[in-house]
Amino acid sequence: MVKLDELGDWRRTHTSLDIGPELDGQEVTVMGWVSSIRRQGGITFLILQDKDGVAQVTIIKGKAPEKILKRIDELTTHTIVAVKGKLKSTEKAPQGAEIIPEDIRLLNTATRNPPFSIFGGKLPNIDKRLDIRSLELRRPKPRAIFKIRHVAAAAVREFLSNNGYLEVQTPKIIASATEGGASLFPVLYYDKEAFLAQSPQLYKEQLTMCFEKIFEVGPVFRAEPSRTLRHLAEIISIDVEEAYVSYLDVMSTLEQLVHHTLKTVADRCTDAVKELGIEVKIPRLPFKRYTYSEVLDILHDAGDKTAWGEDLSTAAMKKFGDIYPGFYFITDWPTASKPFYIKPKTDKPEISEAFDLMAGSLEISSGGTRVSSKRLLTKRLKEQGLKPRMFEYHLKLFDYGMPPHAGFGLGLDRFMMVITQEENIREVTLFPRDRLRLTP
Ligand code: 4AD
Ligand code: MG
């Protein structure tokens, strides 16, 4: 058994990113896991990996303190170590500098080797990787993906805050369905039945009464029956709602938000983007807009037989996405195909002021103008087979004057699939949840 050291009063002074020849002669304390040990005659090269990259520790027999020479004999890869030493510039080390150690602490050992290499080679299927996700995340590719996700989420908040939207958090345990009953997760709430929120829909609409422009970035839950590459049971939704505007205005906000996010990722994530071997394409504004009826016409010409009023199937959208691979909106959906809160057109109530934002064949956002009349909302609930009584807590607010409003929900995970050009939503979600997966 290897005797371990305590972290004690040691603290990291530099990460691998800070190390460079300009710090020649400086005392440093670095920490990380040992990613390789190379013994070459009297010299041992220890490669230390931390969150930012790698640093080389060079141990020279006869020069290094006896304690260090002893301790490095006990080292295996994946051991967690802290090293105190002096930086020495050398062209042979990864960052143009190596650490000549003066003291070392072995903070923990690894008793197992990962079932696949962190550095490349053949990878097992995604399920095997997800089983040990946090270890898997030491690989360069997923690290690049989650660096981009961090920057993308920050860009979204930045754009919306700068444009006068207030960030809010709404409850995730709720009393009634907003997006259709089939995909609802029931939970036991004390002695009552409640549900996990499928979206912050009703809360964000209500909040337009007081804050007018709001957004939320938070989890939403869908009990999706089938396991696909684009559906999860828990996702992060970017929800936006605004008073005194229509769907046309929020479509313009949404496309600017998408544009700003892609531009920010392209500007701030050059290394991560390079690691993924992709190019972030900045789309041109405005995005193309097709009505639902126009999409049907184009699909009919391509041999598809979807009838007016029917949902656009995955196969149909695959076809359409092949013709139009970039971002585009589909607007003016049949009212019956959209949720109760979407506003039907006044002069043509069978069509609604609803839109989806597509990236090729992938839907990344849905939105629309909302119903702001209590009478109409009650009628719409009934038309969709829902009981207005179940929505009393929502409907009663309309008695106090609800401004006209519109908004959208943009799935962050789907958006990340588009940004990183990943086919499987699980690659861009840290700990995905689906019908077959509840751990880790
Ligand atoms: O299209 P959805 O269901 O629309 C709403 O939730 C509305 N309340 C939005 C609104 O403001 N009108 O969900 C919005 C987006 C989808 O376009 C998709 O990007 C994502 O959320 N989404 C999912 N992503 C992955 N897996 C799932 N199971 C998803 N369900 C929705
Ligand atoms: Mg939708």
Short mmCIF file of C-alpha atoms and ligand atoms in Angstrom, two decimals:
data_model
loop_
_atom_site.label_atom_id
_atom_site.label_comp_id
_atom_site.label_asym_id
_atom_site.label_seq_id
_atom_site.Cartn_x
_atom_site.Cartn_y
_atom_site.Cartn_z
CA MET A 1 0.00 0.00 0.00
CA VAL A 2 1.32 3.40 -0.98
CA LYS A 3 1.33 5.91 1.86
CA LEU A 4 -0.62 8.98 0.86
CA ASP A 5 0.06 12.61 1.74
CA GLU A 6 -2.50 15.17 2.82
CA LEU A 7 -3.06 18.30 0.75
CA GLY A 8 -2.38 20.20 4.00
CA ASP A 9 -1.42 23.81 3.48
CA TRP A 10 -0.24 23.38 -0.12
CA ARG A 11 -2.14 25.44 -2.68
CA ARG A 12 -1.72 25.57 -6.41
CA THR A 13 0.14 28.66 -7.59
CA HIS A 14 0.00 27.93 -11.33
CA THR A 15 -1.97 25.74 -13.72
CA SER A 16 -0.34 24.16 -16.76
CA LEU A 17 -1.63 27.09 -18.81
CA ASP A 18 0.49 29.59 -16.84
CA ILE A 19 3.72 27.71 -17.35
CA GLY A 20 6.14 29.09 -19.89
CA PRO A 21 9.81 30.03 -20.43
CA GLU A 22 9.19 33.59 -19.24
CA LEU A 23 8.78 32.23 -15.69
CA ASP A 24 12.29 30.72 -15.70
CA GLY A 25 13.58 30.36 -12.15
CA GLN A 26 10.21 30.92 -10.45
CA GLU A 27 8.90 28.73 -7.61
CA VAL A 28 5.65 26.99 -8.57
CA THR A 29 3.20 24.54 -7.03
CA VAL A 30 1.21 22.54 -9.57
CA MET A 31 -1.41 19.83 -9.06
CA GLY A 32 -3.05 17.28 -11.29
CA TRP A 33 -3.09 13.67 -12.36
CA VAL A 34 -0.16 11.83 -13.85
CA SER A 35 -0.89 11.14 -17.47
CA SER A 36 2.44 9.54 -18.30
CA ILE A 37 5.71 8.51 -16.71
CA ARG A 38 8.74 8.01 -18.92
CA ARG A 39 11.97 6.73 -17.41
CA GLN A 40 15.06 7.34 -19.51
CA GLY A 41 18.26 6.28 -17.80
CA GLY A 42 18.69 8.54 -14.84
CA ILE A 43 15.92 10.93 -15.85
CA THR A 44 12.20 10.52 -15.23
CA PHE A 45 9.67 12.64 -17.10
CA LEU A 46 6.36 13.00 -15.35
CA ILE A 47 3.55 14.51 -17.39
CA LEU A 48 1.01 16.16 -15.16
CA GLN A 49 -2.45 16.88 -16.54
CA ASP A 50 -4.75 19.50 -15.08
CA LYS A 51 -7.91 21.25 -16.26
CA ASP A 52 -6.01 23.39 -18.72
CA GLY A 53 -3.44 21.04 -20.24
CA VAL A 54 -0.14 19.38 -19.36
CA ALA A 55 3.04 20.29 -17.54
CA GLN A 56 6.31 18.38 -17.52
CA VAL A 57 8.10 17.53 -14.29
CA THR A 58 11.69 16.41 -14.83
CA ILE A 59 13.35 14.35 -12.10
CA ILE A 60 17.09 13.87 -12.41
CA LYS A 61 18.78 11.13 -10.39
CA GLY A 62 21.52 12.50 -8.21
CA LYS A 63 20.05 16.00 -8.33
CA ALA A 64 16.49 15.54 -7.05
CA PRO A 65 15.97 15.12 -3.28
CA GLU A 66 16.03 11.50 -2.12
CA LYS A 67 12.37 11.70 -0.98
CA ILE A 68 11.21 12.53 -4.49
CA LEU A 69 13.18 9.72 -6.09
CA LYS A 70 11.53 7.30 -3.66
CA ARG A 71 8.07 8.63 -4.22
CA ILE A 72 8.18 8.57 -8.01
CA ASP A 73 8.95 4.86 -7.89
CA GLU A 74 5.51 4.43 -6.34
CA LEU A 75 3.74 6.45 -9.00
CA THR A 76 1.42 5.01 -11.59
CA THR A 77 -0.57 6.89 -14.20
CA HIS A 78 -3.74 8.56 -12.92
CA THR A 79 -2.12 9.14 -9.51
CA ILE A 80 -3.11 12.55 -8.13
CA VAL A 81 -0.02 14.56 -7.20
CA ALA A 82 1.09 18.00 -6.08
CA VAL A 83 4.57 19.17 -7.04
CA LYS A 84 6.54 22.10 -5.69
CA GLY A 85 9.56 23.11 -7.70
CA LYS A 86 11.41 25.63 -9.85
CA LEU A 87 10.59 26.36 -13.45
CA LYS A 88 13.36 25.95 -15.96
CA SER A 89 12.98 27.03 -19.55
CA THR A 90 13.72 24.35 -22.12
CA GLU A 91 12.58 23.96 -25.68
CA LYS A 92 12.09 20.23 -25.17
CA ALA A 93 9.14 20.51 -22.74
CA PRO A 94 5.52 21.02 -23.91
CA GLN A 95 5.22 24.70 -22.90
CA GLY A 96 8.89 25.55 -23.33
CA ALA A 97 9.51 25.03 -19.62
CA GLU A 98 9.85 22.12 -17.21
CA ILE A 99 9.44 21.85 -13.47
CA ILE A 100 12.47 20.73 -11.46
CA PRO A 101 10.80 19.33 -8.33
CA GLU A 102 11.84 20.11 -4.77
CA ASP A 103 8.99 18.35 -3.00
CA ILE A 104 6.08 16.13 -4.00
CA ARG A 105 2.85 15.01 -2.38
CA LEU A 106 0.97 11.90 -3.48
CA LEU A 107 -2.64 12.89 -2.87
CA ASN A 108 -4.36 9.77 -4.16
CA THR A 109 -3.72 6.68 -6.21
CA ALA A 110 -5.82 5.15 -8.96
CA THR A 111 -6.51 1.47 -8.36
CA ARG A 112 -7.92 0.91 -11.84
CA ASN A 113 -6.92 1.81 -15.35
CA PRO A 114 -9.60 3.41 -17.53
CA PRO A 115 -11.15 0.88 -19.94
CA PHE A 116 -10.09 3.15 -22.82
CA SER A 117 -7.35 5.63 -23.43
CA ILE A 118 -8.01 9.25 -22.56
CA PHE A 119 -5.66 10.31 -25.35
CA GLY A 120 -7.11 8.67 -28.41
CA GLY A 121 -7.26 5.28 -30.01
CA LYS A 122 -10.40 3.21 -30.29
CA LEU A 123 -13.29 4.35 -28.14
CA PRO A 124 -16.07 2.13 -26.81
CA ASN A 125 -19.66 3.08 -27.64
CA ILE A 126 -21.18 6.13 -25.96
CA ASP A 127 -23.04 4.10 -23.32
CA LYS A 128 -19.80 2.62 -21.99
CA ARG A 129 -18.28 6.11 -21.90
CA LEU A 130 -21.30 7.63 -20.18
CA ASP A 131 -21.09 4.98 -17.44
CA ILE A 132 -17.90 6.68 -16.25
CA ARG A 133 -18.71 10.10 -17.62
CA SER A 134 -16.55 12.30 -15.38
CA LEU A 135 -13.48 10.27 -16.23
CA GLU A 136 -14.47 10.30 -19.89
CA LEU A 137 -14.60 14.09 -19.65
CA ARG A 138 -10.82 14.13 -19.23
CA ARG A 139 -10.66 13.41 -22.97
CA PRO A 140 -9.84 16.46 -25.09
CA LYS A 141 -12.94 16.23 -27.27
CA PRO A 142 -15.67 16.30 -24.60
CA ARG A 143 -13.67 18.94 -22.74
CA ALA A 144 -13.79 21.08 -25.86
CA ILE A 145 -17.55 20.49 -26.16
CA PHE A 146 -18.25 21.60 -22.59
CA LYS A 147 -15.96 24.59 -22.87
CA ILE A 148 -18.07 25.64 -25.85
CA ARG A 149 -21.27 24.93 -23.92
CA HIS A 150 -20.05 27.21 -21.13
CA VAL A 151 -19.27 30.02 -23.56
CA ALA A 152 -22.55 29.52 -25.46
CA ALA A 153 -24.65 29.66 -22.28
CA ALA A 154 -22.79 32.77 -21.12
CA ALA A 155 -23.31 34.39 -24.55
CA VAL A 156 -27.05 33.72 -24.35
CA ARG A 157 -27.27 35.37 -20.92
CA GLU A 158 -25.10 38.25 -22.08
CA PHE A 159 -27.24 38.91 -25.16
CA LEU A 160 -30.54 38.77 -23.31
CA SER A 161 -29.38 40.80 -20.30
CA ASN A 162 -27.89 43.45 -22.58
CA ASN A 163 -31.21 43.67 -24.41
CA GLY A 164 -33.21 44.39 -21.29
CA TYR A 165 -34.52 40.91 -20.40
CA LEU A 166 -34.66 40.02 -16.71
CA GLU A 167 -33.39 36.58 -15.75
CA VAL A 168 -35.86 34.61 -13.62
CA GLN A 169 -36.21 31.15 -12.06
CA THR A 170 -39.61 29.48 -11.93
CA PRO A 171 -40.76 26.31 -10.11
CA LYS A 172 -39.95 22.92 -11.55
CA ILE A 173 -42.58 21.08 -9.53
CA ILE A 174 -45.88 22.14 -11.02
CA ALA A 175 -49.60 21.37 -10.89
CA SER A 176 -50.52 20.94 -14.57
CA ALA A 177 -49.21 20.08 -18.01
CA THR A 178 -48.37 22.80 -20.52
CA GLU A 179 -47.01 20.89 -23.49
CA GLY A 180 -49.41 17.94 -23.73
CA GLY A 181 -50.13 15.24 -21.18
CA ALA A 182 -48.28 12.31 -22.76
CA SER A 183 -44.76 13.41 -21.91
CA LEU A 184 -45.44 14.33 -18.27
CA PHE A 185 -43.46 12.98 -15.30
CA PRO A 186 -45.69 12.63 -12.25
CA VAL A 187 -44.15 13.10 -8.81
CA LEU A 188 -45.57 12.58 -5.36
CA TYR A 189 -45.84 16.03 -3.80
CA TYR A 190 -46.59 15.32 -0.13
CA ASP A 191 -49.98 13.63 -0.48
CA LYS A 192 -50.82 15.09 -3.90
CA GLU A 193 -49.92 14.31 -7.46
CA ALA A 194 -47.75 16.94 -9.12
CA PHE A 195 -45.52 17.00 -12.20
CA LEU A 196 -42.04 17.95 -13.27
CA ALA A 197 -42.21 21.10 -15.40
CA GLN A 198 -42.25 20.44 -19.17
CA SER A 199 -41.55 24.14 -19.66
CA PRO A 200 -41.83 27.39 -17.69
CA GLN A 201 -44.55 28.39 -20.16
CA LEU A 202 -47.35 29.66 -17.91
CA TYR A 203 -45.02 31.30 -15.40
CA LYS A 204 -43.06 33.16 -18.02
CA GLU A 205 -46.31 34.38 -19.59
CA GLN A 206 -47.59 35.60 -16.23
CA LEU A 207 -44.33 37.41 -15.54
CA THR A 208 -44.86 39.63 -18.60
CA MET A 209 -47.54 41.34 -16.45
CA CYS A 210 -44.85 42.76 -14.17
CA PHE A 211 -41.41 42.48 -15.80
CA GLU A 212 -42.45 42.66 -19.49
CA LYS A 213 -39.21 41.10 -20.81
CA ILE A 214 -37.90 37.99 -19.09
CA PHE A 215 -35.82 34.90 -19.71
CA GLU A 216 -34.97 31.70 -17.92
CA VAL A 217 -32.23 29.15 -18.51
CA GLY A 218 -33.27 26.05 -16.63
CA PRO A 219 -34.12 22.37 -16.70
CA VAL A 220 -37.33 21.05 -18.23
CA PHE A 221 -38.52 17.46 -18.19
CA ARG A 222 -40.13 15.33 -20.88
CA ALA A 223 -41.09 11.69 -20.46
CA GLU A 224 -40.21 10.94 -24.07
CA PRO A 225 -41.38 7.42 -24.91
CA SER A 226 -38.76 6.68 -27.54
CA ARG A 227 -35.01 6.77 -27.38
CA THR A 228 -33.59 8.87 -30.22
CA LEU A 229 -30.43 10.82 -30.96
CA ARG A 230 -32.25 14.12 -30.38
CA HIS A 231 -34.52 13.50 -27.37
CA LEU A 232 -33.68 13.44 -23.67
CA ALA A 233 -35.90 13.30 -20.60
CA GLU A 234 -34.20 16.29 -19.01
CA ILE A 235 -32.84 19.22 -20.97
CA ILE A 236 -31.89 22.84 -20.43
CA SER A 237 -34.33 25.23 -22.03
CA ILE A 238 -33.67 28.87 -22.83
CA ASP A 239 -37.08 30.48 -22.45
CA VAL A 240 -37.84 34.04 -23.48
CA GLU A 241 -41.11 35.95 -23.10
CA GLU A 242 -41.93 39.55 -23.90
CA ALA A 243 -44.94 41.88 -23.58
CA TYR A 244 -46.29 44.14 -26.37
CA VAL A 245 -44.79 42.16 -29.25
CA SER A 246 -45.89 39.44 -31.67
CA TYR A 247 -44.24 36.28 -32.96
CA LEU A 248 -42.57 38.27 -35.75
CA ASP A 249 -40.66 40.35 -33.19
CA VAL A 250 -39.50 37.40 -31.10
CA MET A 251 -38.38 35.56 -34.24
CA SER A 252 -36.11 38.48 -34.91
CA THR A 253 -34.83 38.38 -31.29
CA LEU A 254 -34.25 34.63 -31.58
CA GLU A 255 -32.25 34.83 -34.79
CA GLN A 256 -30.09 37.60 -33.32
CA LEU A 257 -29.57 35.49 -30.20
CA VAL A 258 -28.47 32.52 -32.32
CA HIS A 259 -26.20 34.74 -34.38
CA HIS A 260 -24.62 36.37 -31.31
CA THR A 261 -24.00 33.00 -29.67
CA LEU A 262 -22.34 31.49 -32.74
CA LYS A 263 -20.22 34.58 -33.22
CA THR A 264 -19.12 34.50 -29.57
CA VAL A 265 -18.20 30.81 -29.78
CA ALA A 266 -16.25 31.44 -32.98
CA ASP A 267 -14.41 34.37 -31.35
CA ARG A 268 -13.74 32.92 -27.89
CA CYS A 269 -13.38 29.17 -28.47
CA THR A 270 -10.79 28.90 -31.22
CA ASP A 271 -8.84 26.10 -29.47
CA ALA A 272 -11.94 24.08 -28.60
CA VAL A 273 -13.34 24.48 -32.11
CA LYS A 274 -10.01 23.33 -33.54
CA GLU A 275 -10.00 20.33 -31.20
CA LEU A 276 -13.38 19.29 -32.63
CA GLY A 277 -12.10 19.71 -36.19
CA ILE A 278 -15.10 21.83 -37.15
CA GLU A 279 -15.72 25.28 -38.49
CA VAL A 280 -18.33 27.48 -36.80
CA LYS A 281 -20.37 29.00 -39.58
CA ILE A 282 -21.89 32.39 -38.74
CA PRO A 283 -25.31 32.44 -40.39
CA ARG A 284 -26.57 35.41 -42.35
CA LEU A 285 -29.54 37.36 -41.00
CA PRO A 286 -32.46 37.32 -41.40
CA PHE A 287 -33.06 33.57 -41.48
CA LYS A 288 -35.33 32.31 -44.25
CA ARG A 289 -39.00 32.04 -43.31
CA TYR A 290 -41.33 29.41 -44.78
CA THR A 291 -44.95 29.04 -43.83
CA TYR A 292 -46.13 25.55 -42.97
CA SER A 293 -48.11 25.52 -46.23
CA GLU A 294 -45.02 26.47 -48.25
CA VAL A 295 -43.07 23.65 -46.61
CA LEU A 296 -45.84 21.22 -47.59
CA ASP A 297 -45.72 22.46 -51.22
CA ILE A 298 -41.94 22.01 -51.38
CA LEU A 299 -42.27 18.58 -49.79
CA HIS A 300 -45.02 17.56 -52.23
CA ASP A 301 -42.73 18.50 -55.12
CA ALA A 302 -40.08 16.26 -53.55
CA GLY A 303 -42.54 13.36 -53.46
CA ASP A 304 -43.70 13.61 -49.83
CA LYS A 305 -47.41 13.10 -49.17
CA THR A 306 -48.01 14.92 -45.86
CA ALA A 307 -51.57 16.30 -45.89
CA TRP A 308 -52.39 19.81 -44.61
CA GLY A 309 -52.94 19.71 -40.85
CA GLU A 310 -50.70 16.71 -40.24
CA ASP A 311 -47.54 17.04 -38.22
CA LEU A 312 -44.32 17.15 -40.22
CA SER A 313 -42.80 13.71 -39.64
CA THR A 314 -39.11 13.09 -38.97
CA ALA A 315 -38.82 11.54 -42.45
CA ALA A 316 -40.46 14.58 -44.09
CA MET A 317 -38.21 16.97 -42.20
CA LYS A 318 -35.16 14.91 -43.12
CA LYS A 319 -36.14 15.48 -46.74
CA PHE A 320 -36.69 19.21 -46.20
CA GLY A 321 -33.44 19.53 -44.23
CA ASP A 322 -31.55 17.99 -47.15
CA ILE A 323 -32.93 20.76 -49.38
CA TYR A 324 -32.42 23.54 -46.76
CA PRO A 325 -29.53 22.56 -44.48
CA GLY A 326 -29.09 25.88 -42.61
CA PHE A 327 -31.24 27.82 -40.14
CA TYR A 328 -34.80 28.65 -41.21
CA PHE A 329 -38.18 29.30 -39.61
CA ILE A 330 -41.39 27.43 -40.27
CA THR A 331 -44.30 29.75 -39.41
CA ASP A 332 -48.09 29.81 -39.45
CA TRP A 333 -48.72 26.27 -38.26
CA PRO A 334 -52.19 24.72 -38.16
CA THR A 335 -53.70 25.89 -34.87
CA ALA A 336 -54.72 22.35 -33.94
CA SER A 337 -51.09 21.16 -34.06
CA LYS A 338 -49.88 23.72 -31.50
CA PRO A 339 -50.43 24.00 -27.72
CA PHE A 340 -53.46 25.81 -26.26
CA TYR A 341 -51.54 28.97 -25.38
CA ILE A 342 -50.61 29.76 -29.02
CA LYS A 343 -52.69 32.52 -30.63
CA PRO A 344 -54.82 31.66 -33.68
CA LYS A 345 -54.80 34.29 -36.43
CA THR A 346 -57.76 36.61 -35.96
CA ASP A 347 -58.80 36.55 -39.63
CA LYS A 348 -57.98 32.85 -40.16
CA PRO A 349 -58.27 30.97 -36.88
CA GLU A 350 -57.28 27.58 -38.35
CA ILE A 351 -53.74 29.00 -38.70
CA SER A 352 -51.71 30.13 -35.69
CA GLU A 353 -49.05 32.74 -35.00
CA ALA A 354 -46.57 29.98 -34.22
CA PHE A 355 -43.09 29.19 -35.44
CA ASP A 356 -40.37 26.60 -35.16
CA LEU A 357 -36.73 27.41 -35.71
CA MET A 358 -35.01 24.63 -37.62
CA ALA A 359 -31.38 23.79 -38.28
CA GLY A 360 -31.64 21.49 -41.27
CA SER A 361 -33.98 18.74 -40.10
CA LEU A 362 -33.54 19.47 -36.39
CA GLU A 363 -36.08 21.61 -34.52
CA ILE A 364 -34.19 23.76 -32.03
CA SER A 365 -36.89 26.17 -30.92
CA SER A 366 -40.66 26.68 -30.86
CA GLY A 367 -42.50 29.87 -30.10
CA GLY A 368 -45.33 32.16 -30.99
CA THR A 369 -47.72 34.91 -30.08
CA ARG A 370 -49.73 33.87 -26.99
CA VAL A 371 -53.40 34.05 -26.30
CA SER A 372 -53.90 36.99 -23.96
CA SER A 373 -57.71 36.85 -23.70
CA LYS A 374 -59.08 34.70 -20.88
CA ARG A 375 -62.19 33.83 -22.87
CA LEU A 376 -60.18 32.58 -25.84
CA LEU A 377 -57.68 30.73 -23.65
CA THR A 378 -60.52 28.89 -21.89
CA LYS A 379 -61.98 27.95 -25.29
CA ARG A 380 -58.58 26.75 -26.54
CA LEU A 381 -58.07 24.61 -23.42
CA LYS A 382 -61.42 22.92 -24.01
CA GLU A 383 -60.68 22.39 -27.72
CA GLN A 384 -57.53 20.53 -26.72
CA GLY A 385 -59.40 18.31 -24.27
CA LEU A 386 -57.97 20.05 -21.19
CA LYS A 387 -59.95 21.10 -18.14
CA PRO A 388 -59.90 24.88 -17.53
CA ARG A 389 -60.46 24.05 -13.83
CA MET A 390 -56.92 22.60 -13.72
CA PHE A 391 -55.54 25.94 -14.95
CA GLU A 392 -57.59 28.15 -12.61
CA TYR A 393 -54.42 29.46 -10.89
CA HIS A 394 -53.26 30.71 -14.29
CA LEU A 395 -56.56 31.86 -15.80
CA LYS A 396 -57.51 34.04 -12.85
CA LEU A 397 -54.58 36.37 -13.47
CA PHE A 398 -56.08 37.26 -16.83
CA ASP A 399 -58.89 39.03 -14.93
CA TYR A 400 -56.37 41.66 -13.91
CA GLY A 401 -55.25 42.59 -17.44
CA MET A 402 -52.67 40.55 -19.34
CA PRO A 403 -50.58 42.42 -21.92
CA PRO A 404 -50.30 40.93 -25.40
CA HIS A 405 -47.10 38.88 -25.41
CA ALA A 406 -44.98 36.43 -27.38
CA GLY A 407 -41.97 34.23 -26.74
CA PHE A 408 -40.03 31.08 -27.49
CA GLY A 409 -38.22 28.12 -25.95
CA LEU A 410 -34.80 27.22 -27.36
CA GLY A 411 -33.35 23.84 -26.36
CA LEU A 412 -29.75 24.44 -25.28
CA ASP A 413 -28.80 20.79 -25.83
CA ARG A 414 -30.17 20.79 -29.39
CA PHE A 415 -28.53 24.16 -30.04
CA MET A 416 -25.23 22.65 -28.84
CA MET A 417 -25.68 19.74 -31.29
CA VAL A 418 -25.86 22.33 -34.06
CA ILE A 419 -22.90 24.41 -32.82
CA THR A 420 -20.61 21.41 -32.34
CA GLN A 421 -22.03 19.41 -35.27
CA GLU A 422 -22.70 16.39 -33.06
CA GLU A 423 -25.27 13.79 -34.16
CA ASN A 424 -26.07 12.48 -30.69
CA ILE A 425 -27.51 14.85 -28.08
CA ARG A 426 -25.81 12.74 -25.37
CA GLU A 427 -22.40 13.97 -26.53
CA VAL A 428 -23.27 17.57 -25.59
CA THR A 429 -25.04 16.84 -22.28
CA LEU A 430 -22.96 16.06 -19.20
CA PHE A 431 -25.19 13.44 -17.61
CA PRO A 432 -27.94 12.61 -20.11
CA ARG A 433 -31.28 11.22 -18.95
CA ASP A 434 -33.38 9.00 -21.19
CA ARG A 435 -35.78 6.07 -20.88
CA LEU A 436 -32.93 3.69 -20.13
CA ARG A 437 -30.58 5.92 -18.20
CA LEU A 438 -30.92 7.42 -14.73
CA THR A 439 -27.26 7.15 -13.65
CA PRO A 440 -24.63 8.47 -13.33
O1 4AD B 1 -41.07 22.73 -28.82
P1 4AD B 1 -41.19 22.73 -27.34
O2 4AD B 1 -41.93 21.62 -26.73
O3 4AD B 1 -41.84 24.13 -26.95
C1 4AD B 1 -42.07 24.56 -25.68
O4 4AD B 1 -41.70 24.01 -24.68
C2 4AD B 1 -42.76 25.88 -25.61
N1 4AD B 1 -43.16 26.12 -24.22
C3 4AD B 1 -41.84 26.94 -26.11
C4 4AD B 1 -42.51 28.25 -26.23
O5 4AD B 1 -42.05 29.21 -25.67
N2 4AD B 1 -43.54 28.32 -27.00
O6 4AD B 1 -39.74 22.79 -26.68
C5 4AD B 1 -38.87 23.84 -27.02
C6 4AD B 1 -37.53 23.29 -27.47
C7 4AD B 1 -37.58 22.39 -28.69
O7 4AD B 1 -37.62 23.13 -29.88
C8 4AD B 1 -36.31 21.61 -28.52
O8 4AD B 1 -35.18 22.37 -28.92
C9 4AD B 1 -36.24 21.43 -27.04
O9 4AD B 1 -36.99 22.47 -26.45
N3 4AD B 1 -36.80 20.13 -26.62
C10 4AD B 1 -36.07 19.01 -26.48
N4 4AD B 1 -34.77 18.76 -26.68
C11 4AD B 1 -34.32 17.53 -26.42
N5 4AD B 1 -35.09 16.52 -25.96
C12 4AD B 1 -36.41 16.71 -25.74
N6 4AD B 1 -37.15 15.72 -25.27
C13 4AD B 1 -36.96 18.01 -26.01
N7 4AD B 1 -38.18 18.56 -25.88
C14 4AD B 1 -38.06 19.85 -26.27
MG MG B 2 -41.69 22.35 -30.63
#
